Coordinates of C-alpha atoms and ligand atoms in Angstrom, one line a residue:
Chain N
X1 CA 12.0 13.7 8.0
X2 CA 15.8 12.9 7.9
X3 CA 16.3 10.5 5.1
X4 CA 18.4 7.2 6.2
X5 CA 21.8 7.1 5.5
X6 CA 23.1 5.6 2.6
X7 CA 19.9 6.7 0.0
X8 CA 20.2 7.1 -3.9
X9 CA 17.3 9.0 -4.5
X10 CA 15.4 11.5 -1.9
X11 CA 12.6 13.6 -2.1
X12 CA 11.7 16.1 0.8
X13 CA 8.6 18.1 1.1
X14 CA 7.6 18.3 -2.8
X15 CA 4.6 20.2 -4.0
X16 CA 3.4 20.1 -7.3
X17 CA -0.2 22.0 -8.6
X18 CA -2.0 21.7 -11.9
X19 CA -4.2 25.1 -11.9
X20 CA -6.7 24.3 -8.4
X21 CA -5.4 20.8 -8.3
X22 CA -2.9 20.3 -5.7
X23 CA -1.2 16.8 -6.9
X24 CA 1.7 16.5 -4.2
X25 CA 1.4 18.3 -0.8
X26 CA 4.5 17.9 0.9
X27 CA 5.0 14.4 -0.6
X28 CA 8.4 12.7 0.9
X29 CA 10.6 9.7 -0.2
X30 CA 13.6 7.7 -0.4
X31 CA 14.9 4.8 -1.9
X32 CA 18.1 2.6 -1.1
X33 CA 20.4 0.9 -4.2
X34 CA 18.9 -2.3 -4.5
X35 CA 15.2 -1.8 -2.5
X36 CA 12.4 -2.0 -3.5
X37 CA 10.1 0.2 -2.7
X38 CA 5.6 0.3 -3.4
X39 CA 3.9 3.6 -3.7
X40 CA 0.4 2.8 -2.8
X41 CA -2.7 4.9 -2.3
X42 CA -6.0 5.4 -4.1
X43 CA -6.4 6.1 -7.6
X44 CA -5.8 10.2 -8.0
X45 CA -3.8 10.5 -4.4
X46 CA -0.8 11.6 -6.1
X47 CA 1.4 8.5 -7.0
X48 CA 1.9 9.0 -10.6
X49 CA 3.3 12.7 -9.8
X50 CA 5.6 11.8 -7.2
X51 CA 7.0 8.9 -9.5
X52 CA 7.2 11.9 -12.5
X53 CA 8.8 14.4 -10.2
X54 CA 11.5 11.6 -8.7
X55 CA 12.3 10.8 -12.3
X56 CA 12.9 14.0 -13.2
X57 CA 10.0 14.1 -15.9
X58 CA 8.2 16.5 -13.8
X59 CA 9.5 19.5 -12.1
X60 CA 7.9 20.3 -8.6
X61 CA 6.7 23.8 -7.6
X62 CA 8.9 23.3 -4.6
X63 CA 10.6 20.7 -2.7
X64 CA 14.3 19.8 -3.2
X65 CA 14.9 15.9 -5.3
X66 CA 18.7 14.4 -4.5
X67 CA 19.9 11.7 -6.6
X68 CA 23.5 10.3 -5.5
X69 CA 23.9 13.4 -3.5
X70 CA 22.9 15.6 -6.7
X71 CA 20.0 18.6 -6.6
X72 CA 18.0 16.8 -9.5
X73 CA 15.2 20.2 -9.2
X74 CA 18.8 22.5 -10.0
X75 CA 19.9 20.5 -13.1
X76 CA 19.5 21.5 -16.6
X77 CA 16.9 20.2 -18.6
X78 CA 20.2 18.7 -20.6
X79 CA 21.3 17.4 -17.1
X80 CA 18.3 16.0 -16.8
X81 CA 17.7 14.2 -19.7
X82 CA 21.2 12.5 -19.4
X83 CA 20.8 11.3 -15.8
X84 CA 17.0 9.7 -17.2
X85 CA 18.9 8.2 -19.8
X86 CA 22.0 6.8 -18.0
X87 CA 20.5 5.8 -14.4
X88 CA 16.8 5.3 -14.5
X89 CA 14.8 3.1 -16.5
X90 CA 10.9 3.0 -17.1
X91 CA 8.5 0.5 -17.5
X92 CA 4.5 2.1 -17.7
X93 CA 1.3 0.4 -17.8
X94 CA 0.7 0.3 -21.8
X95 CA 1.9 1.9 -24.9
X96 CA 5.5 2.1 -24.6
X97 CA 6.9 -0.2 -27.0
X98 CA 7.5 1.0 -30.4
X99 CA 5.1 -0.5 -32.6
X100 CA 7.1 -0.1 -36.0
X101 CA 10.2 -2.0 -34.4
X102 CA 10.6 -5.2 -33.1
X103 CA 10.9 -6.8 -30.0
X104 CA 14.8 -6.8 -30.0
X105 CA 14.9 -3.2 -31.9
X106 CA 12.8 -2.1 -28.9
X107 CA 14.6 -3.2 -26.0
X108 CA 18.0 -1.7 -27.6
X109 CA 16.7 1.4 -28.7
X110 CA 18.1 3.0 -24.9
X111 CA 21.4 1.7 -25.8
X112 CA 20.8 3.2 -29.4
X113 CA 20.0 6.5 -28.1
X114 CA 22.9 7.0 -26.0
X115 CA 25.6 5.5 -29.0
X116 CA 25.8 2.0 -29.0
X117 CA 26.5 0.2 -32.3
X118 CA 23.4 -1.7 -33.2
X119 CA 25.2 -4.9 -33.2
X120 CA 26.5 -4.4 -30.0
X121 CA 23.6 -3.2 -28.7
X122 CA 21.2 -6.0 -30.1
X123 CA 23.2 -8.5 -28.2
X124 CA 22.8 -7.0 -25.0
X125 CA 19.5 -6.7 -25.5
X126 CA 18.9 -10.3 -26.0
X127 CA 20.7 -11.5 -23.0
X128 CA 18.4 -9.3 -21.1
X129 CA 15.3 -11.0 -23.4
X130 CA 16.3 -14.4 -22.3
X131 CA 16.7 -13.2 -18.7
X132 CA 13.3 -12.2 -18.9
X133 CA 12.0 -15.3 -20.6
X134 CA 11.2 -13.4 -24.3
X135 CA 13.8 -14.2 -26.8
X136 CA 12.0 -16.1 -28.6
X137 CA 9.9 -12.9 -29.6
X138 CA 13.0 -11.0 -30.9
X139 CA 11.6 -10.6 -34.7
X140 CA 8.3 -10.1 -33.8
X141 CA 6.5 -6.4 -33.8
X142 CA 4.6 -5.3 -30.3
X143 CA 1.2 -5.6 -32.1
X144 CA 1.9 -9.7 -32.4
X145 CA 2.5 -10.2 -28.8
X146 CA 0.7 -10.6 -25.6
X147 CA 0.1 -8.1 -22.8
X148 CA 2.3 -10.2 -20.5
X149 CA 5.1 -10.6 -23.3
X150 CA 4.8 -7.4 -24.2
X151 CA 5.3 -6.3 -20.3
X152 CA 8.3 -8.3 -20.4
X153 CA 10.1 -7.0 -23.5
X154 CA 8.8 -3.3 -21.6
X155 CA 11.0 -4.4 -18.3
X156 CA 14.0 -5.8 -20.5
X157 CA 13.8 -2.5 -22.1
X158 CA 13.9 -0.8 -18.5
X159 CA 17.1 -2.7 -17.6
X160 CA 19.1 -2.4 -20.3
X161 CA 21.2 0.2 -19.6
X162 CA 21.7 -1.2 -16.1
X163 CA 19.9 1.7 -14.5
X164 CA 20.1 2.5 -10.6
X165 CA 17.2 2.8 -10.5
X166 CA 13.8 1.7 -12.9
X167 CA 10.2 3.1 -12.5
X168 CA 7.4 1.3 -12.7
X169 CA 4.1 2.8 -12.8
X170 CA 1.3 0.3 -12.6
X171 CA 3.3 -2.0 -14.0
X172 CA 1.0 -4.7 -14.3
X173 CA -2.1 -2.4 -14.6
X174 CA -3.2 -4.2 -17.9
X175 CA -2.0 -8.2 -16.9
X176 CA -4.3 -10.6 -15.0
X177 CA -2.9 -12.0 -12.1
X178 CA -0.8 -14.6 -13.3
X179 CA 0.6 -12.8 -16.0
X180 CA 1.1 -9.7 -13.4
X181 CA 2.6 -11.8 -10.5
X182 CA 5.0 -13.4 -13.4
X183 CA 6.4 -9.7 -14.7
X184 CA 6.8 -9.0 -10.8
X185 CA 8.8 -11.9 -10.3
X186 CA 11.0 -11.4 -13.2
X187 CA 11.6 -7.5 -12.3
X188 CA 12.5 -8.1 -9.0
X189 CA 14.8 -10.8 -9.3
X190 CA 16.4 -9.3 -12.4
X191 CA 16.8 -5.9 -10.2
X192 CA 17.8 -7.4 -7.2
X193 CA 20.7 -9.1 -8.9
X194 CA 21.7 -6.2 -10.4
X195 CA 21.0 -3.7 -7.4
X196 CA 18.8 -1.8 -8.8
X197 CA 16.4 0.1 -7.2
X198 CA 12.8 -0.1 -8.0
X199 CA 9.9 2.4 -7.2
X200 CA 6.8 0.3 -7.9
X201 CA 3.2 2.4 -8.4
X202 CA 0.5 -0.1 -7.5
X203 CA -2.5 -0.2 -6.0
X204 CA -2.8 -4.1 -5.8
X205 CA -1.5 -5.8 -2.6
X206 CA -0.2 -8.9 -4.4
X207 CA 2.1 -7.1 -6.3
X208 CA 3.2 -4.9 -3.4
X209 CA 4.0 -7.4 -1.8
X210 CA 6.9 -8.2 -4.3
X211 CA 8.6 -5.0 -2.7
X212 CA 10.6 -5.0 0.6
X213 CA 8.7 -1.8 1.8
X214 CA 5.8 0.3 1.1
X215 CA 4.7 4.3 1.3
X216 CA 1.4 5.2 1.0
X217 CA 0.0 8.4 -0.5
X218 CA -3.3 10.2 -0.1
X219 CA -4.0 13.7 -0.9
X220 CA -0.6 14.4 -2.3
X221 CA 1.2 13.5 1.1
X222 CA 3.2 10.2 1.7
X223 CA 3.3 7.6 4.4
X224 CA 6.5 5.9 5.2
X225 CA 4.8 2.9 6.5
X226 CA 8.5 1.5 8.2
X227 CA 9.4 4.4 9.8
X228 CA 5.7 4.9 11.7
X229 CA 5.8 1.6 13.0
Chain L
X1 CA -14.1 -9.2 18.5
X2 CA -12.8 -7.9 21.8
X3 CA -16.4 -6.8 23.5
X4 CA -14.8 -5.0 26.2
X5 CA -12.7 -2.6 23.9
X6 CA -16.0 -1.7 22.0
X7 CA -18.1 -1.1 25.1
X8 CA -14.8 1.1 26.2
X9 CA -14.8 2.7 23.0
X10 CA -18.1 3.9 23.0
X11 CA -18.2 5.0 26.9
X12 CA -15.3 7.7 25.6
X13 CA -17.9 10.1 24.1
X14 CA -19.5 10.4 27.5
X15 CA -21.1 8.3 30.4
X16 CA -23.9 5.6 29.7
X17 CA -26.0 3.4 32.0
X18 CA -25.7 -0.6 30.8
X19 CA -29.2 -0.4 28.9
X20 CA -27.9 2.4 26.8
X21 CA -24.5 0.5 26.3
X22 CA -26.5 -2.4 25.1
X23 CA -28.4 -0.7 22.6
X24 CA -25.2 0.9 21.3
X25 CA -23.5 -1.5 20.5
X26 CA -26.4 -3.3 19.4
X27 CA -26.9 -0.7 17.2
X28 CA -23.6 -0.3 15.8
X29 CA -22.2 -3.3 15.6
X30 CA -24.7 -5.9 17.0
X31 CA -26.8 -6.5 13.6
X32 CA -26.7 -10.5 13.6
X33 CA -25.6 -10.7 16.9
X34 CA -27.2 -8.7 19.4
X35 CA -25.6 -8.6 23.3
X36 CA -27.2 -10.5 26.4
X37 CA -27.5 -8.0 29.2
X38 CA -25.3 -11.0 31.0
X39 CA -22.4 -10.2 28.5
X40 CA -23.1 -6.3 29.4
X41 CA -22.4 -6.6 33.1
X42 CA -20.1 -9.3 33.1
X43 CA -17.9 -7.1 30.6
X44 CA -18.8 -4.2 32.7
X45 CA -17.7 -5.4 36.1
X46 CA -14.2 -7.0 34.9
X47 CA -13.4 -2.9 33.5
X48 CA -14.6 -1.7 36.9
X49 CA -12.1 -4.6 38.5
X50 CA -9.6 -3.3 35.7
X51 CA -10.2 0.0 36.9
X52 CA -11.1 1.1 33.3
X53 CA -14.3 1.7 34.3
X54 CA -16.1 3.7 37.3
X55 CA -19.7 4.2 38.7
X56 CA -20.8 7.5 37.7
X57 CA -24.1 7.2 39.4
X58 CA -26.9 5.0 40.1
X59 CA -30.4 5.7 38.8
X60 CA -33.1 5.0 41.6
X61 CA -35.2 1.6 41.4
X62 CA -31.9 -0.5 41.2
X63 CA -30.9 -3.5 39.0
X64 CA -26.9 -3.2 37.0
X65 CA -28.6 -1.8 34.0
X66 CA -29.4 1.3 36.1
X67 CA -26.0 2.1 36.9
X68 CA -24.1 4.6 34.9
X69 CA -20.5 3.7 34.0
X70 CA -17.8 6.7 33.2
X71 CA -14.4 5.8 31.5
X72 CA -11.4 6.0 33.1
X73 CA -8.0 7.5 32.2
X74 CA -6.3 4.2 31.8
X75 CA -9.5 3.4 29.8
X76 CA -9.2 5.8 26.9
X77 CA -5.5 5.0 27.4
X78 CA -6.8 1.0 26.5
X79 CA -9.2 1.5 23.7
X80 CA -6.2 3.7 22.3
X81 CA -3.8 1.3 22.7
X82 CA -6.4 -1.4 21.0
X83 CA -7.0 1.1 18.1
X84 CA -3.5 1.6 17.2
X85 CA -2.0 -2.5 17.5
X86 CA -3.0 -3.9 14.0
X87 CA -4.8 -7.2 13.9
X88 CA -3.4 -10.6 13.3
X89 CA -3.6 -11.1 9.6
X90 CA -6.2 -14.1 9.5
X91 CA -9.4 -15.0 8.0
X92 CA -12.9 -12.7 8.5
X93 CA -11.4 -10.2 10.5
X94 CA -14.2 -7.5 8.8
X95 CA -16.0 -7.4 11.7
X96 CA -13.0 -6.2 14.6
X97 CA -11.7 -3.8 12.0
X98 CA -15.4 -2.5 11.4
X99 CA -15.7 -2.0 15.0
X100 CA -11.8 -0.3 15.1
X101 CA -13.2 2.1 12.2
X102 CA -16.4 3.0 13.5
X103 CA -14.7 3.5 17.3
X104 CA -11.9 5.5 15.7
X105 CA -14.9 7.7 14.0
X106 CA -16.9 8.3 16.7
X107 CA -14.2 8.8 19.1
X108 CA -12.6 11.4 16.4
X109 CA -9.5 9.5 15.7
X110 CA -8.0 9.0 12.3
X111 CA -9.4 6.3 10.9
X112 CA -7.4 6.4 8.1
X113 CA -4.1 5.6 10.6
X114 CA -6.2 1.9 11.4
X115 CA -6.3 1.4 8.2
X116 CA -2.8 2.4 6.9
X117 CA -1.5 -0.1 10.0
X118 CA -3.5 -2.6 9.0
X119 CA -2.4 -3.2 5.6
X120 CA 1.0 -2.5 6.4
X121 CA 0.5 -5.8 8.5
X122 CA -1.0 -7.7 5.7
X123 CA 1.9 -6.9 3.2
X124 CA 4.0 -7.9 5.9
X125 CA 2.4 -11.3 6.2
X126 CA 1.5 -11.1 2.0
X127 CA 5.8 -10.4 1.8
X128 CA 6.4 -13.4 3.5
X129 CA 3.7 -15.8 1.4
X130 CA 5.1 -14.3 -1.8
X131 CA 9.0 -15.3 -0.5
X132 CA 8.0 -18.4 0.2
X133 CA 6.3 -19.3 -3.0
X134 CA 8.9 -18.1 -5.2
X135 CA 11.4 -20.2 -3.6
X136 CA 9.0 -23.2 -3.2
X137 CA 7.7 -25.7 -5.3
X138 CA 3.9 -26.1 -7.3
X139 CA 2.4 -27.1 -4.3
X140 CA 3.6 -24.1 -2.1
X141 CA 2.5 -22.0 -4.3
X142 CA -0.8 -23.2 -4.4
X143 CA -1.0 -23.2 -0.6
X144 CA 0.6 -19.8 -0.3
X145 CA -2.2 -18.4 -3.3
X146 CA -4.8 -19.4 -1.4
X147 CA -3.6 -17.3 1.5
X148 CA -2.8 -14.6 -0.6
X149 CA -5.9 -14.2 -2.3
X150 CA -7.9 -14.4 1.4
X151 CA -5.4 -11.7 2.6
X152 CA -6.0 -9.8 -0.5
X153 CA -9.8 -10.2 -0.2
X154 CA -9.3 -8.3 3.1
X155 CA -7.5 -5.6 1.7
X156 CA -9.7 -4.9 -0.8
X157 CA -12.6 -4.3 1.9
X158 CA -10.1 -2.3 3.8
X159 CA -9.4 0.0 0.4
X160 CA -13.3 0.6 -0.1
X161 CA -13.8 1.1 3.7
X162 CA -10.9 4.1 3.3
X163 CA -12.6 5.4 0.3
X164 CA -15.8 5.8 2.1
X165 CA -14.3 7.1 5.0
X166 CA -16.3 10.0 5.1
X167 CA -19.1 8.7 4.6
X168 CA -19.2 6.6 6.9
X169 CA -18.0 9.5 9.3
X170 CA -21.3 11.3 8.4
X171 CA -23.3 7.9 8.8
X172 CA -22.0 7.1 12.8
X173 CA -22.7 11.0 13.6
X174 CA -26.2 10.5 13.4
Ligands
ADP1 N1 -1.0 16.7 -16.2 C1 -2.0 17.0 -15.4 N2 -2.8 18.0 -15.6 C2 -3.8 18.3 -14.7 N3 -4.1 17.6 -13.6 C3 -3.3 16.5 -13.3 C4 -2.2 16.2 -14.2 N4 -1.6 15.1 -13.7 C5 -2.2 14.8 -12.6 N5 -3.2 15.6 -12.3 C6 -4.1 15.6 -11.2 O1 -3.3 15.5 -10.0 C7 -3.9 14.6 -9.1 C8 -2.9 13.4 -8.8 O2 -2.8 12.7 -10.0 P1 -1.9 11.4 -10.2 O3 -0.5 11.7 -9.7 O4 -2.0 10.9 -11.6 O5 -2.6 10.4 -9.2 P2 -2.5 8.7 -9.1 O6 -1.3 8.3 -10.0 O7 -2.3 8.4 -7.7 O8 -3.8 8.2 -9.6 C9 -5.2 14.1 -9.7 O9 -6.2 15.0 -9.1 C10 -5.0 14.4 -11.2 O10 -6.3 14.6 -11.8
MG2 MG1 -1.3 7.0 -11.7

């Protein structure tokens, strides 16, 4: 497969093994600034890996990862670390919030990480709070909110840096539906205006059908839906 | 449910007089709704207009349920095309996409590849409900929910049907 002209992130022909499992089998991707793209398939297909191995969590047995024209698989692991840092952002299904900070402490602790004053980085952190409807929560710990509020402070957290891209895996695995299709909204519209890419894990249509495209997985080996049609 | 593309579909693993064809489908996918022989040889003779169809031989003592029909060329070429064009997004479809699946098994095509089209066509339909109620106000997104959740109800059939694909491969063999 030839990946379209003009992608931020591509992935060709990745295989990835843990002992007898074979996870990814010649798994393929790419992703456009701005897109959004769902990474569907049943539970144990593969999804999780690919997202791990595109992010640069994971390093594939073989296979060759391009981000903005970049060998990710050739990097360092200091390389590495610093593109996570400065380009992608992560939102998971549960447990990522701190639970000794709060709300505000977690969302700047990116901007923390790589330097910013704590003033200056608590400030941007609230803008993205109220962008994602959760200011009001900025004193309180992670253990005295809601799933869905704590989903919300996890995607301000994703975009504060102003990643190119943010991965979200199962996302809304935890919410119920209204809750879910709420967090959706607010990611989407938050990366869209900000042209950030987003590859979405899910297995539920209603969410998917936040994103503009969709790839399916099964037994480690992806599906460009758009491209077979 | 297009009776002619299942009748087609099942004529591909080899030649079958009309009674046979009957209790095929019957079989299969007939289970509240069995065929009239009428249905049979109507269906039968519009394929042999079609030219999807031919007489592969007629069994003494007469009557259309003694004729044997063989598929065509431009018959597998049909049920293939019929396989591969996903359907409409639209209420109760279980049935035609049970009868796509079961076709696609017993014919030894991948099922899987109905499948993947067809949700691909849902989300399509699912992207264009979700558009619409985010720009809209309460009461399109109440209207577009209750789409959405019938959509999604489909989906979820058609998630479980892929998971038991092999099953269900080992089921129609017998
Ligand atoms: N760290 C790991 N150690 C061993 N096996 C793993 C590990 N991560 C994933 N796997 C296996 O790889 C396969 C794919 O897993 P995963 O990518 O998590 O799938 P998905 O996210 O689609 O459910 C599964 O069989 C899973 O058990
Ligand atoms: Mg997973």
């Amino acid at each position: 497969m030839t990946a379209p002209a003009g992608s931020l992130l591509v992935a060709r022909d990745l295989r990835k093994a843990y002992g007898p499992t074979t996870a990814l089998d010649g798994a393929e991707f790419s992703i456009h600034p701005g897109e959004v793209v769902a990474v569907m398939g049943p539970s144990g297909s593969g999804k999780s890996t690919l997202l791990h191995c595109l992010a640069g969590i994971v390093t594939p047995d073989s296979g060759s990862i391009t981000y903005d024209g970049r060998e990710v698989t050739a990097m360092s692991d200091a390389e590495r670390s610093a593109l996570r840092r400065s380009a992608f952002g992560f939102v998971f299904q549960f447990g990522q919030l701190v639970p000794e900070l709060t709300c505000v402490e977690n969302v700047a602790l990116p901007l923390r990480l790589s330097g910013s004053s704590r003033k200056e980085a608590e400030r941007t952190a609230l803008a993205w709070m109220e962008r994602l409807e959760v200011d009001d929560l900025r004193k309180k710990r992670p253990g005295e909110v809601s799933g869905g509020q704590g989903q919300r402070v996890a995607v301000a957290r994703s975009l504060v840096t102003n990643p190119r891209v943010v991965f979200a895996d199962e996302p809304t695995g935890a919410l119920d539906s209204f809750n879910g299709e709420r967090v959706m909204e607010l990611l989407t519209d938050a990366a869209r205006s900000a042209n950030t890419a987003v590859v979405l894990v899910t297995h539920e249509a209603r969410v998917a059908a936040y994103s503009d495209r969709e790839i399916v997985v099964r037994d480690g080996r992806s599906r460009d839906m758009e491209r077979v049609v | 449910m297009s009776i002619g593309h299942t009748l087609l579909g099942l004529l591909e693993s080899g030649p079958r007089h009309g009674y046979d064809l009957k209790r095929a489908f019957d079989e299969k996918f007939g289970h509240d709704r069995p065929l009239h022989y009428g249905q049979v040889y109507s269906t039968m003779s519009r394929l042999l207009k079609n030219g999807l169809v031919e007489v592969d031989g007629i069994e003494a003592g007469g009557g259309p349920e003694r004729k044997r029909y063989a598929i065509t060329e431009a018959g597998i070429t049909d049920v293939e095309r019929w396989l591969a064009t996903p359907e409409k997004p639209e209420p109760y479809l279980q049935s035609t996409l049970y009868t796509k699946v079961v076709l696609a098994l017993l014919t030894h095509r991948d099922a899987a590849d109905i499948l993947d089209g067809q949700r691909s066509e849902h989300l399509r339909s699912m992207r264009i409900l979700t558009d619409r109620k985010r720009k809209g106000d309460l009461a399109d997104q109440l209207i577009c929910d209750h789409a959405l959740f019938h959509l999604e109800a489909d989906l979820r059939w058609l998630e479980l049907t892929a998971a038991r694909l092999d099953k269900l491969r080992e089921a129609v063999a017998r």
